[in-house]
């Protein structure tokens, strides 16, 4: 294993190169620019291509155009660019084209603060495009090591499910420096639990089988197999159709190819859950690290507390929220997004602790746990900047 | 706790991030885990750059240096802004640039980093490494050799001058404590107090 | 069409779904004749389409590989696809005036700037006809459409001294031509030159929409009269004063004066790899 001390952005780059990415198209945006810069340096050396697109809409279209020709592709952006992906994101979902999308979330709305972390795209990553009738796959790393491994996994999931996969990171994960290790040969790759799936070519002509479609290769153009893909509702062969029956089959496949195999996607980390704690803190991404510190300290002080850290966000893991516990969602936004989904999954209310543009402090989370322990809701988010 | 938190802050161009990077990589070379958060104050006056480095033999949860064990203050703005965080740790400050406020907690170590950098490494640009060397002395988790190797790998061209700067900081003994053979045992600034034993870094 | 259709088109897509009297089929036929003239087969070309009448009607008619992009983005898709395909494989994109010169203009201009090896066939029917006949950026000023009941109030890309092909030329396009769907061999020749051209090529076809533009803007149900009006656009001597005037034929041919994007990027990548391998 090669040991590095570098940013999450560098870890993502290493993951992409290892996974066989050979096309990156992007548009510079803080805090994901470094991924573009790293890819522009690394790709030519492995025979790949870097393109600086005219905008993010073009960037993702260029990626899926390349994927359509058989190249594994990735793009990276932050919130203001992620919204511009709506158009090609939907195209890739509907045409079932593998692609990996990195979103280094920063605080918003709109441009917000470029160098401050946020978690405002929790729901946007579930509904990154219009029209409905689809499921999405979203992974959420909380450290450089995971930024690396989840990038490799995102490529594999994209190939197997032939759909876009979003790596929903945040500014602290991407800009933050950290020690991490990367496998140097196939054996170390296996030992790390990672797998690189090559691109297979669909033999045609049933490009969109009206059934569960795991491990069906995507349409690849340029081989003369009569491949067809489009933004329209397809027949199994790829003809555009206005038949309602075909539309229902298409929607069913897009949803159930993911739902029926969600065991390949679902991942989470629990801490302190074995003794059925009264209070369970829930988070993903960089806040989860402070949550872990806070829960460790709370338990040391005798509180009945544990935490769940979501490593995959979508499809949402409802089954994790069937405990007889008080849930506290800790998020890097001030309105509460994850908390709503927890309430839906748990079928009751949940508490929320949000910060805006910076991590919560361990002390503030301990105070929230203390209040919950006494049966009170946590203090509302503090609007003045914390001193740290 | 085995976890060590280091806060390095100064103004842009002083190599605050570079120093953090050298420390983090030195920790990796020592077989440890390390994290670093970099942030920039955007104010035009009193702006600062800050590296928060956490080092531990175990997985690091929060990467935030909430109570730094060592705080390297390379500018007045940085000192003023973050000194209160380090009131249980050691504050290493460049006494050519920072006027310390000794009325509150926090052990202080006055270090003429800029001066030493010019004298020993031939450039004031190495002041960050002099300060980092002094910090390393308080972080026995990370041996000096790892620090030197880290510097040589990260600055392959200026390796020797920069390594000298790090070494100079590591060996620095405060002038007003002639009896102190080992600054790690009795680090203290001008008129400062000794590090409280329970929070001593090494 | 039978010979061409048998060789190049999917039987399931014949007959097509265009309106009776629509000129789109004629535009498509010119391109197919050019492909035949060049001796190309179905495996030699990947065909992309945009949104609107031109995109929807042409999509998946080609017997080989096909794709249809979202509105205005097929040029960006083609940019990525171009890098993935062997250099000898052709990419032809058929799109409408709104797709190419409206919603997709940014991407089109950047394809021209990069000199991407694609052939864009713009089938221009003077507005948004597939949505029922609203004006677009090539609808002549003053004409009544469903969204300009008092006449179009803004200048189009093809009047008042503006010509969209000038902008594409200035953006770096290396082959440009313009024809009406009524022309014969000269239009086929332009298409053949465009397809053979290594670099960004675009053929702008103006074709009649009888259902909307003809019926509403020209206020005529008489197809022959509508056709005459369109043909007249290209013949100033016909005396259609106040209407745009077009010169048909090759508009701009810069040959191989600019490097093609994908092949030069591939060549550069090979060089970097060689140098990297030499160093390692």
PDB file of N, CA and C in Angstrom, chain A residues 223-306:
ATOM      1  N   UNK A 223     -19.820   0.590 -32.547  1.00  0.00           N
ATOM      2  CA  UNK A 223     -19.478  -0.787 -32.898  1.00  0.00           C
ATOM      3  C   UNK A 223     -20.348  -1.289 -34.043  1.00  0.00           C
ATOM      4  N   UNK A 224     -21.311  -0.463 -34.468  1.00  0.00           N
ATOM      5  CA  UNK A 224     -22.193  -0.874 -35.551  1.00  0.00           C
ATOM      6  C   UNK A 224     -23.184  -1.940 -35.163  1.00  0.00           C
ATOM      7  N   UNK A 225     -23.529  -1.991 -33.867  1.00  0.00           N
ATOM      8  CA  UNK A 225     -24.487  -2.997 -33.396  1.00  0.00           C
ATOM      9  C   UNK A 225     -25.924  -2.494 -33.488  1.00  0.00           C
ATOM     10  N   UNK A 226     -26.079  -1.326 -34.047  1.00  0.00           N
ATOM     11  CA  UNK A 226     -27.426  -0.762 -34.139  1.00  0.00           C
ATOM     12  C   UNK A 226     -27.907  -0.238 -32.807  1.00  0.00           C
ATOM     13  N   UNK A 227     -26.960   0.158 -31.970  1.00  0.00           N
ATOM     14  CA  UNK A 227     -27.309   0.698 -30.662  1.00  0.00           C
ATOM     15  C   UNK A 227     -28.104   1.976 -30.797  1.00  0.00           C
ATOM     16  N   UNK A 228     -29.044   2.168 -29.871  1.00  0.00           N
ATOM     17  CA  UNK A 228     -29.850   3.379 -29.926  1.00  0.00           C
ATOM     18  C   UNK A 228     -30.158   3.822 -28.513  1.00  0.00           C
ATOM     19  N   UNK A 229     -29.911   5.070 -28.224  1.00  0.00           N
ATOM     20  CA  UNK A 229     -30.354   5.573 -26.936  1.00  0.00           C
ATOM     21  C   UNK A 229     -30.782   7.016 -27.097  1.00  0.00           C
ATOM     22  N   UNK A 230     -31.709   7.394 -26.262  1.00  0.00           N
ATOM     23  CA  UNK A 230     -32.302   8.712 -26.460  1.00  0.00           C
ATOM     24  C   UNK A 230     -32.945   9.186 -25.178  1.00  0.00           C
ATOM     25  N   UNK A 231     -33.413  10.409 -25.206  1.00  0.00           N
ATOM     26  CA  UNK A 231     -34.134  10.985 -24.087  1.00  0.00           C
ATOM     27  C   UNK A 231     -35.588  10.524 -24.063  1.00  0.00           C
ATOM     28  N   UNK A 232     -36.044   9.859 -25.103  1.00  0.00           N
ATOM     29  CA  UNK A 232     -37.437   9.439 -25.165  1.00  0.00           C
ATOM     30  C   UNK A 232     -37.645   8.135 -24.403  1.00  0.00           C
ATOM     31  N   UNK A 233     -38.906   7.836 -24.149  1.00  0.00           N
ATOM     32  CA  UNK A 233     -39.245   6.521 -23.600  1.00  0.00           C
ATOM     33  C   UNK A 233     -38.891   5.476 -24.654  1.00  0.00           C
ATOM     34  N   UNK A 234     -38.051   4.486 -24.295  1.00  0.00           N
ATOM     35  CA  UNK A 234     -37.606   3.532 -25.320  1.00  0.00           C
ATOM     36  C   UNK A 234     -38.425   2.247 -25.346  1.00  0.00           C
ATOM     37  N   UNK A 235     -38.427   1.623 -26.491  1.00  0.00           N
ATOM     38  CA  UNK A 235     -38.831   0.219 -26.562  1.00  0.00           C
ATOM     39  C   UNK A 235     -37.602  -0.580 -26.132  1.00  0.00           C
ATOM     40  N   UNK A 236     -37.739  -1.876 -26.057  1.00  0.00           N
ATOM     41  CA  UNK A 236     -36.583  -2.687 -25.656  1.00  0.00           C
ATOM     42  C   UNK A 236     -35.408  -2.509 -26.611  1.00  0.00           C
ATOM     43  N   UNK A 237     -35.712  -2.215 -27.874  1.00  0.00           N
ATOM     44  CA  UNK A 237     -34.639  -2.064 -28.863  1.00  0.00           C
ATOM     45  C   UNK A 237     -34.071  -0.654 -28.871  1.00  0.00           C
ATOM     46  N   UNK A 238     -34.766   0.280 -28.233  1.00  0.00           N
ATOM     47  CA  UNK A 238     -34.263   1.646 -28.198  1.00  0.00           C
ATOM     48  C   UNK A 238     -35.024   2.610 -29.090  1.00  0.00           C
ATOM     49  N   UNK A 239     -36.092   2.126 -29.767  1.00  0.00           N
ATOM     50  CA  UNK A 239     -36.927   3.045 -30.541  1.00  0.00           C
ATOM     51  C   UNK A 239     -37.699   3.955 -29.586  1.00  0.00           C
ATOM     52  N   UNK A 240     -37.885   5.208 -29.987  1.00  0.00           N
ATOM     53  CA  UNK A 240     -38.727   6.096 -29.198  1.00  0.00           C
ATOM     54  C   UNK A 240     -40.180   5.683 -29.371  1.00  0.00           C
ATOM     55  N   UNK A 241     -40.895   5.704 -28.268  1.00  0.00           N
ATOM     56  CA  UNK A 241     -42.278   5.244 -28.358  1.00  0.00           C
ATOM     57  C   UNK A 241     -43.170   6.084 -27.466  1.00  0.00           C
ATOM     58  N   UNK A 242     -44.451   6.111 -27.784  1.00  0.00           N
ATOM     59  CA  UNK A 242     -45.394   6.803 -26.905  1.00  0.00           C
ATOM     60  C   UNK A 242     -46.385   5.825 -26.298  1.00  0.00           C
ATOM     61  N   UNK A 243     -46.016   4.548 -26.325  1.00  0.00           N
ATOM     62  CA  UNK A 243     -46.860   3.522 -25.717  1.00  0.00           C
ATOM     63  C   UNK A 243     -46.752   3.603 -24.198  1.00  0.00           C
ATOM     64  N   UNK A 244     -47.905   3.692 -23.514  1.00  0.00           N
ATOM     65  CA  UNK A 244     -47.889   3.790 -22.045  1.00  0.00           C
ATOM     66  C   UNK A 244     -47.306   2.528 -21.405  1.00  0.00           C
ATOM     67  N   UNK A 245     -47.535   1.404 -22.050  1.00  0.00           N
ATOM     68  CA  UNK A 245     -47.030   0.143 -21.503  1.00  0.00           C
ATOM     69  C   UNK A 245     -45.505   0.165 -21.448  1.00  0.00           C
ATOM     70  N   UNK A 246     -44.892   0.652 -22.527  1.00  0.00           N
ATOM     71  CA  UNK A 246     -43.426   0.732 -22.568  1.00  0.00           C
ATOM     72  C   UNK A 246     -42.934   1.710 -21.504  1.00  0.00           C
ATOM     73  N   UNK A 247     -43.640   2.797 -21.327  1.00  0.00           N
ATOM     74  CA  UNK A 247     -43.262   3.789 -20.307  1.00  0.00           C
ATOM     75  C   UNK A 247     -43.269   3.146 -18.918  1.00  0.00           C
ATOM     76  N   UNK A 248     -44.303   2.352 -18.640  1.00  0.00           N
ATOM     77  CA  UNK A 248     -44.392   1.710 -17.329  1.00  0.00           C
ATOM     78  C   UNK A 248     -43.266   0.699 -17.132  1.00  0.00           C
ATOM     79  N   UNK A 249     -42.970  -0.032 -18.175  1.00  0.00           N
ATOM     80  CA  UNK A 249     -41.881  -1.020 -18.098  1.00  0.00           C
ATOM     81  C   UNK A 249     -40.545  -0.326 -17.865  1.00  0.00           C
ATOM     82  N   UNK A 250     -40.349   0.780 -18.582  1.00  0.00           N
ATOM     83  CA  UNK A 250     -39.105   1.550 -18.483  1.00  0.00           C
ATOM     84  C   UNK A 250     -38.927   2.063 -17.047  1.00  0.00           C
ATOM     85  N   UNK A 251     -39.978   2.690 -16.522  1.00  0.00           N
ATOM     86  CA  UNK A 251     -39.925   3.238 -15.166  1.00  0.00           C
ATOM     87  C   UNK A 251     -39.681   2.124 -14.154  1.00  0.00           C
ATOM     88  N   UNK A 252     -40.366   1.025 -14.349  1.00  0.00           N
ATOM     89  CA  UNK A 252     -40.234  -0.102 -13.417  1.00  0.00           C
ATOM     90  C   UNK A 252     -38.787  -0.591 -13.386  1.00  0.00           C
ATOM     91  N   UNK A 253     -38.191  -0.682 -14.558  1.00  0.00           N
ATOM     92  CA  UNK A 253     -36.815  -1.172 -14.605  1.00  0.00           C
ATOM     93  C   UNK A 253     -35.859  -0.187 -13.951  1.00  0.00           C
ATOM     94  N   UNK A 254     -36.025   1.116 -14.265  1.00  0.00           N
ATOM     95  CA  UNK A 254     -35.117   2.120 -13.708  1.00  0.00           C
ATOM     96  C   UNK A 254     -35.172   2.125 -12.179  1.00  0.00           C
ATOM     97  N   UNK A 255     -36.357   1.888 -11.633  1.00  0.00           N
ATOM     98  CA  UNK A 255     -36.506   1.896 -10.180  1.00  0.00           C
ATOM     99  C   UNK A 255     -36.042   0.573  -9.581  1.00  0.00           C
ATOM    100  N   UNK A 256     -36.502  -0.520 -10.163  1.00  0.00           N
ATOM    101  CA  UNK A 256     -36.282  -1.804  -9.491  1.00  0.00           C
ATOM    102  C   UNK A 256     -34.921  -2.429  -9.754  1.00  0.00           C
ATOM    103  N   UNK A 257     -34.256  -2.000 -10.810  1.00  0.00           N
ATOM    104  CA  UNK A 257     -32.891  -2.529 -10.971  1.00  0.00           C
ATOM    105  C   UNK A 257     -32.055  -2.086  -9.771  1.00  0.00           C
ATOM    106  N   UNK A 258     -32.397  -0.942  -9.192  1.00  0.00           N
ATOM    107  CA  UNK A 258     -31.664  -0.441  -8.024  1.00  0.00           C
ATOM    108  C   UNK A 258     -32.267  -0.987  -6.732  1.00  0.00           C
ATOM    109  N   UNK A 259     -33.592  -0.882  -6.600  1.00  0.00           N
ATOM    110  CA  UNK A 259     -34.213  -1.344  -5.347  1.00  0.00           C
ATOM    111  C   UNK A 259     -33.991  -2.826  -5.107  1.00  0.00           C
ATOM    112  N   UNK A 260     -34.049  -3.616  -6.176  1.00  0.00           N
ATOM    113  CA  UNK A 260     -33.954  -5.066  -6.001  1.00  0.00           C
ATOM    114  C   UNK A 260     -32.530  -5.511  -5.641  1.00  0.00           C
ATOM    115  N   UNK A 261     -31.558  -4.627  -5.864  1.00  0.00           N
ATOM    116  CA  UNK A 261     -30.169  -5.015  -5.572  1.00  0.00           C
ATOM    117  C   UNK A 261     -29.513  -4.045  -4.606  1.00  0.00           C
ATOM    118  N   UNK A 262     -30.339  -3.478  -3.729  1.00  0.00           N
ATOM    119  CA  UNK A 262     -29.797  -2.415  -2.896  1.00  0.00           C
ATOM    120  C   UNK A 262     -28.788  -2.923  -1.873  1.00  0.00           C
ATOM    121  N   UNK A 263     -28.749  -4.227  -1.657  1.00  0.00           N
ATOM    122  CA  UNK A 263     -27.726  -4.750  -0.750  1.00  0.00           C
ATOM    123  C   UNK A 263     -26.316  -4.471  -1.283  1.00  0.00           C
ATOM    124  N   UNK A 264     -26.210  -4.244  -2.593  1.00  0.00           N
ATOM    125  CA  UNK A 264     -24.899  -3.911  -3.169  1.00  0.00           C
ATOM    126  C   UNK A 264     -24.534  -2.443  -2.925  1.00  0.00           C
ATOM    127  N   UNK A 265     -25.534  -1.657  -2.541  1.00  0.00           N
ATOM    128  CA  UNK A 265     -25.324  -0.214  -2.395  1.00  0.00           C
ATOM    129  C   UNK A 265     -25.304   0.206  -0.926  1.00  0.00           C
ATOM    130  N   UNK A 266     -26.246  -0.344  -0.154  1.00  0.00           N
ATOM    131  CA  UNK A 266     -26.426   0.087   1.240  1.00  0.00           C
ATOM    132  C   UNK A 266     -25.142  -0.056   2.039  1.00  0.00           C
ATOM    133  N   UNK A 267     -24.787   0.994   2.730  1.00  0.00           N
ATOM    134  CA  UNK A 267     -23.666   0.896   3.666  1.00  0.00           C
ATOM    135  C   UNK A 267     -23.807   1.961   4.740  1.00  0.00           C
ATOM    136  N   UNK A 268     -23.459   1.576   5.953  1.00  0.00           N
ATOM    137  CA  UNK A 268     -23.508   2.515   7.055  1.00  0.00           C
ATOM    138  C   UNK A 268     -22.537   2.037   8.121  1.00  0.00           C
ATOM    139  N   UNK A 269     -22.312   2.905   9.071  1.00  0.00           N
ATOM    140  CA  UNK A 269     -21.423   2.568  10.179  1.00  0.00           C
ATOM    141  C   UNK A 269     -22.186   2.912  11.457  1.00  0.00           C
ATOM    142  N   UNK A 270     -22.265   1.967  12.358  1.00  0.00           N
ATOM    143  CA  UNK A 270     -22.929   2.240  13.636  1.00  0.00           C
ATOM    144  C   UNK A 270     -21.906   2.281  14.751  1.00  0.00           C
ATOM    145  N   UNK A 271     -22.187   3.057  15.765  1.00  0.00           N
ATOM    146  CA  UNK A 271     -21.268   3.106  16.903  1.00  0.00           C
ATOM    147  C   UNK A 271     -22.089   3.221  18.184  1.00  0.00           C
ATOM    148  N   UNK A 272     -21.830   2.334  19.096  1.00  0.00           N
ATOM    149  CA  UNK A 272     -22.541   2.373  20.373  1.00  0.00           C
ATOM    150  C   UNK A 272     -23.992   1.940  20.274  1.00  0.00           C
ATOM    151  N   UNK A 273     -24.350   1.221  19.215  1.00  0.00           N
ATOM    152  CA  UNK A 273     -25.748   0.853  19.021  1.00  0.00           C
ATOM    153  C   UNK A 273     -26.093  -0.468  19.693  1.00  0.00           C
ATOM    154  N   UNK A 274     -25.061  -1.261  20.039  1.00  0.00           N
ATOM    155  CA  UNK A 274     -25.304  -2.611  20.536  1.00  0.00           C
ATOM    156  C   UNK A 274     -26.065  -2.614  21.866  1.00  0.00           C
ATOM    157  N   UNK A 275     -25.911  -1.525  22.666  1.00  0.00           N
ATOM    158  CA  UNK A 275     -26.641  -1.516  23.936  1.00  0.00           C
ATOM    159  C   UNK A 275     -27.932  -0.696  23.853  1.00  0.00           C
ATOM    160  N   UNK A 276     -28.505  -0.632  22.658  1.00  0.00           N
ATOM    161  CA  UNK A 276     -29.808   0.028  22.456  1.00  0.00           C
ATOM    162  C   UNK A 276     -29.864   1.404  23.137  1.00  0.00           C
ATOM    163  N   UNK A 277     -29.056   2.344  22.696  1.00  0.00           N
ATOM    164  CA  UNK A 277     -29.017   3.650  23.366  1.00  0.00           C
ATOM    165  C   UNK A 277     -30.332   4.429  23.213  1.00  0.00           C
ATOM    166  N   UNK A 278     -30.561   5.326  24.186  1.00  0.00           N
ATOM    167  CA  UNK A 278     -31.777   6.151  24.146  1.00  0.00           C
ATOM    168  C   UNK A 278     -31.683   7.229  23.067  1.00  0.00           C
ATOM    169  N   UNK A 279     -30.465   7.680  22.833  1.00  0.00           N
ATOM    170  CA  UNK A 279     -30.257   8.789  21.887  1.00  0.00           C
ATOM    171  C   UNK A 279     -29.345   8.322  20.764  1.00  0.00           C
ATOM    172  N   UNK A 280     -29.786   8.523  19.512  1.00  0.00           N
ATOM    173  CA  UNK A 280     -28.958   8.126  18.374  1.00  0.00           C
ATOM    174  C   UNK A 280     -28.733   9.339  17.478  1.00  0.00           C
ATOM    175  N   UNK A 281     -27.485   9.718  17.341  1.00  0.00           N
ATOM    176  CA  UNK A 281     -27.139  10.821  16.456  1.00  0.00           C
ATOM    177  C   UNK A 281     -26.938  10.278  15.048  1.00  0.00           C
ATOM    178  N   UNK A 282     -27.450  10.986  14.052  1.00  0.00           N
ATOM    179  CA  UNK A 282     -27.368  10.512  12.673  1.00  0.00           C
ATOM    180  C   UNK A 282     -26.696  11.583  11.817  1.00  0.00           C
ATOM    181  N   UNK A 283     -25.749  11.172  10.992  1.00  0.00           N
ATOM    182  CA  UNK A 283     -25.060  12.147  10.154  1.00  0.00           C
ATOM    183  C   UNK A 283     -24.398  11.450   8.988  1.00  0.00           C
ATOM    184  N   UNK A 284     -23.840  12.222   8.090  1.00  0.00           N
ATOM    185  CA  UNK A 284     -23.018  11.692   7.004  1.00  0.00           C
ATOM    186  C   UNK A 284     -21.952  12.733   6.698  1.00  0.00           C
ATOM    187  N   UNK A 285     -20.929  12.335   5.979  1.00  0.00           N
ATOM    188  CA  UNK A 285     -19.877  13.276   5.590  1.00  0.00           C
ATOM    189  C   UNK A 285     -19.101  13.796   6.782  1.00  0.00           C
ATOM    190  N   UNK A 286     -18.471  14.964   6.608  1.00  0.00           N
ATOM    191  CA  UNK A 286     -17.534  15.430   7.633  1.00  0.00           C
ATOM    192  C   UNK A 286     -18.160  15.651   9.018  1.00  0.00           C
ATOM    193  N   UNK A 287     -19.432  16.088   9.157  1.00  0.00           N
ATOM    194  CA  UNK A 287     -19.960  16.243  10.520  1.00  0.00           C
ATOM    195  C   UNK A 287     -19.938  14.939  11.308  1.00  0.00           C
ATOM    196  N   UNK A 288     -19.990  13.813  10.596  1.00  0.00           N
ATOM    197  CA  UNK A 288     -20.048  12.524  11.288  1.00  0.00           C
ATOM    198  C   UNK A 288     -18.794  12.292  12.125  1.00  0.00           C
ATOM    199  N   UNK A 289     -17.711  12.956  11.770  1.00  0.00           N
ATOM    200  CA  UNK A 289     -16.468  12.760  12.524  1.00  0.00           C
ATOM    201  C   UNK A 289     -16.537  13.456  13.874  1.00  0.00           C
ATOM    202  N   UNK A 290     -17.141  14.650  13.868  1.00  0.00           N
ATOM    203  CA  UNK A 290     -17.312  15.348  15.139  1.00  0.00           C
ATOM    204  C   UNK A 290     -18.363  14.622  15.977  1.00  0.00           C
ATOM    205  N   UNK A 291     -19.391  14.109  15.294  1.00  0.00           N
ATOM    206  CA  UNK A 291     -20.431  13.359  15.996  1.00  0.00           C
ATOM    207  C   UNK A 291     -19.814  12.163  16.724  1.00  0.00           C
ATOM    208  N   UNK A 292     -18.929  11.480  16.037  1.00  0.00           N
ATOM    209  CA  UNK A 292     -18.294  10.310  16.636  1.00  0.00           C
ATOM    210  C   UNK A 292     -17.503  10.705  17.898  1.00  0.00           C
ATOM    211  N   UNK A 293     -16.755  11.809  17.792  1.00  0.00           N
ATOM    212  CA  UNK A 293     -16.020  12.297  18.968  1.00  0.00           C
ATOM    213  C   UNK A 293     -16.980  12.632  20.099  1.00  0.00           C
ATOM    214  N   UNK A 294     -18.072  13.294  19.752  1.00  0.00           N
ATOM    215  CA  UNK A 294     -19.032  13.724  20.766  1.00  0.00           C
ATOM    216  C   UNK A 294     -19.708  12.528  21.427  1.00  0.00           C
ATOM    217  N   UNK A 295     -20.060  11.528  20.618  1.00  0.00           N
ATOM    218  CA  UNK A 295     -20.737  10.349  21.178  1.00  0.00           C
ATOM    219  C   UNK A 295     -19.783   9.566  22.079  1.00  0.00           C
ATOM    220  N   UNK A 296     -18.526   9.468  21.657  1.00  0.00           N
ATOM    221  CA  UNK A 296     -17.531   8.802  22.502  1.00  0.00           C
ATOM    222  C   UNK A 296     -17.467   9.492  23.865  1.00  0.00           C
ATOM    223  N   UNK A 297     -17.411  10.815  23.834  1.00  0.00           N
ATOM    224  CA  UNK A 297     -17.313  11.578  25.072  1.00  0.00           C
ATOM    225  C   UNK A 297     -18.613  11.461  25.893  1.00  0.00           C
ATOM    226  N   UNK A 298     -19.751  11.511  25.203  1.00  0.00           N
ATOM    227  CA  UNK A 298     -21.044  11.415  25.900  1.00  0.00           C
ATOM    228  C   UNK A 298     -21.160  10.071  26.618  1.00  0.00           C
ATOM    229  N   UNK A 299     -20.733   9.028  25.945  1.00  0.00           N
ATOM    230  CA  UNK A 299     -20.798   7.693  26.563  1.00  0.00           C
ATOM    231  C   UNK A 299     -19.859   7.613  27.766  1.00  0.00           C
ATOM    232  N   UNK A 300     -18.693   8.258  27.618  1.00  0.00           N
ATOM    233  CA  UNK A 300     -17.744   8.270  28.727  1.00  0.00           C
ATOM    234  C   UNK A 300     -18.370   8.959  29.946  1.00  0.00           C
ATOM    235  N   UNK A 301     -19.196   9.972  29.633  1.00  0.00           N
ATOM    236  CA  UNK A 301     -19.847  10.705  30.724  1.00  0.00           C
ATOM    237  C   UNK A 301     -21.101  10.000  31.230  1.00  0.00           C
ATOM    238  N   UNK A 302     -21.420   8.865  30.630  1.00  0.00           N
ATOM    239  CA  UNK A 302     -22.524   8.078  31.149  1.00  0.00           C
ATOM    240  C   UNK A 302     -23.850   8.241  30.414  1.00  0.00           C
ATOM    241  N   UNK A 303     -23.851   8.978  29.317  1.00  0.00           N
ATOM    242  CA  UNK A 303     -25.092   9.117  28.548  1.00  0.00           C
ATOM    243  C   UNK A 303     -25.345   7.871  27.727  1.00  0.00           C
ATOM    244  N   UNK A 304     -26.619   7.551  27.540  1.00  0.00           N
ATOM    245  CA  UNK A 304     -26.991   6.420  26.701  1.00  0.00           C
ATOM    246  C   UNK A 304     -27.112   6.925  25.267  1.00  0.00           C
ATOM    247  N   UNK A 305     -25.993   6.977  24.577  1.00  0.00           N
ATOM    248  CA  UNK A 305     -25.975   7.558  23.232  1.00  0.00           C
ATOM    249  C   UNK A 305     -25.195   6.677  22.269  1.00  0.00           C
ATOM    250  N   UNK A 306     -25.591   6.738  20.998  1.00  0.00           N
ATOM    251  CA  UNK A 306     -24.888   6.031  19.935  1.00  0.00           C
ATOM    252  C   UNK A 306     -25.008   6.861  18.663  1.00  0.00           C
TER     253      UNK A 306
END
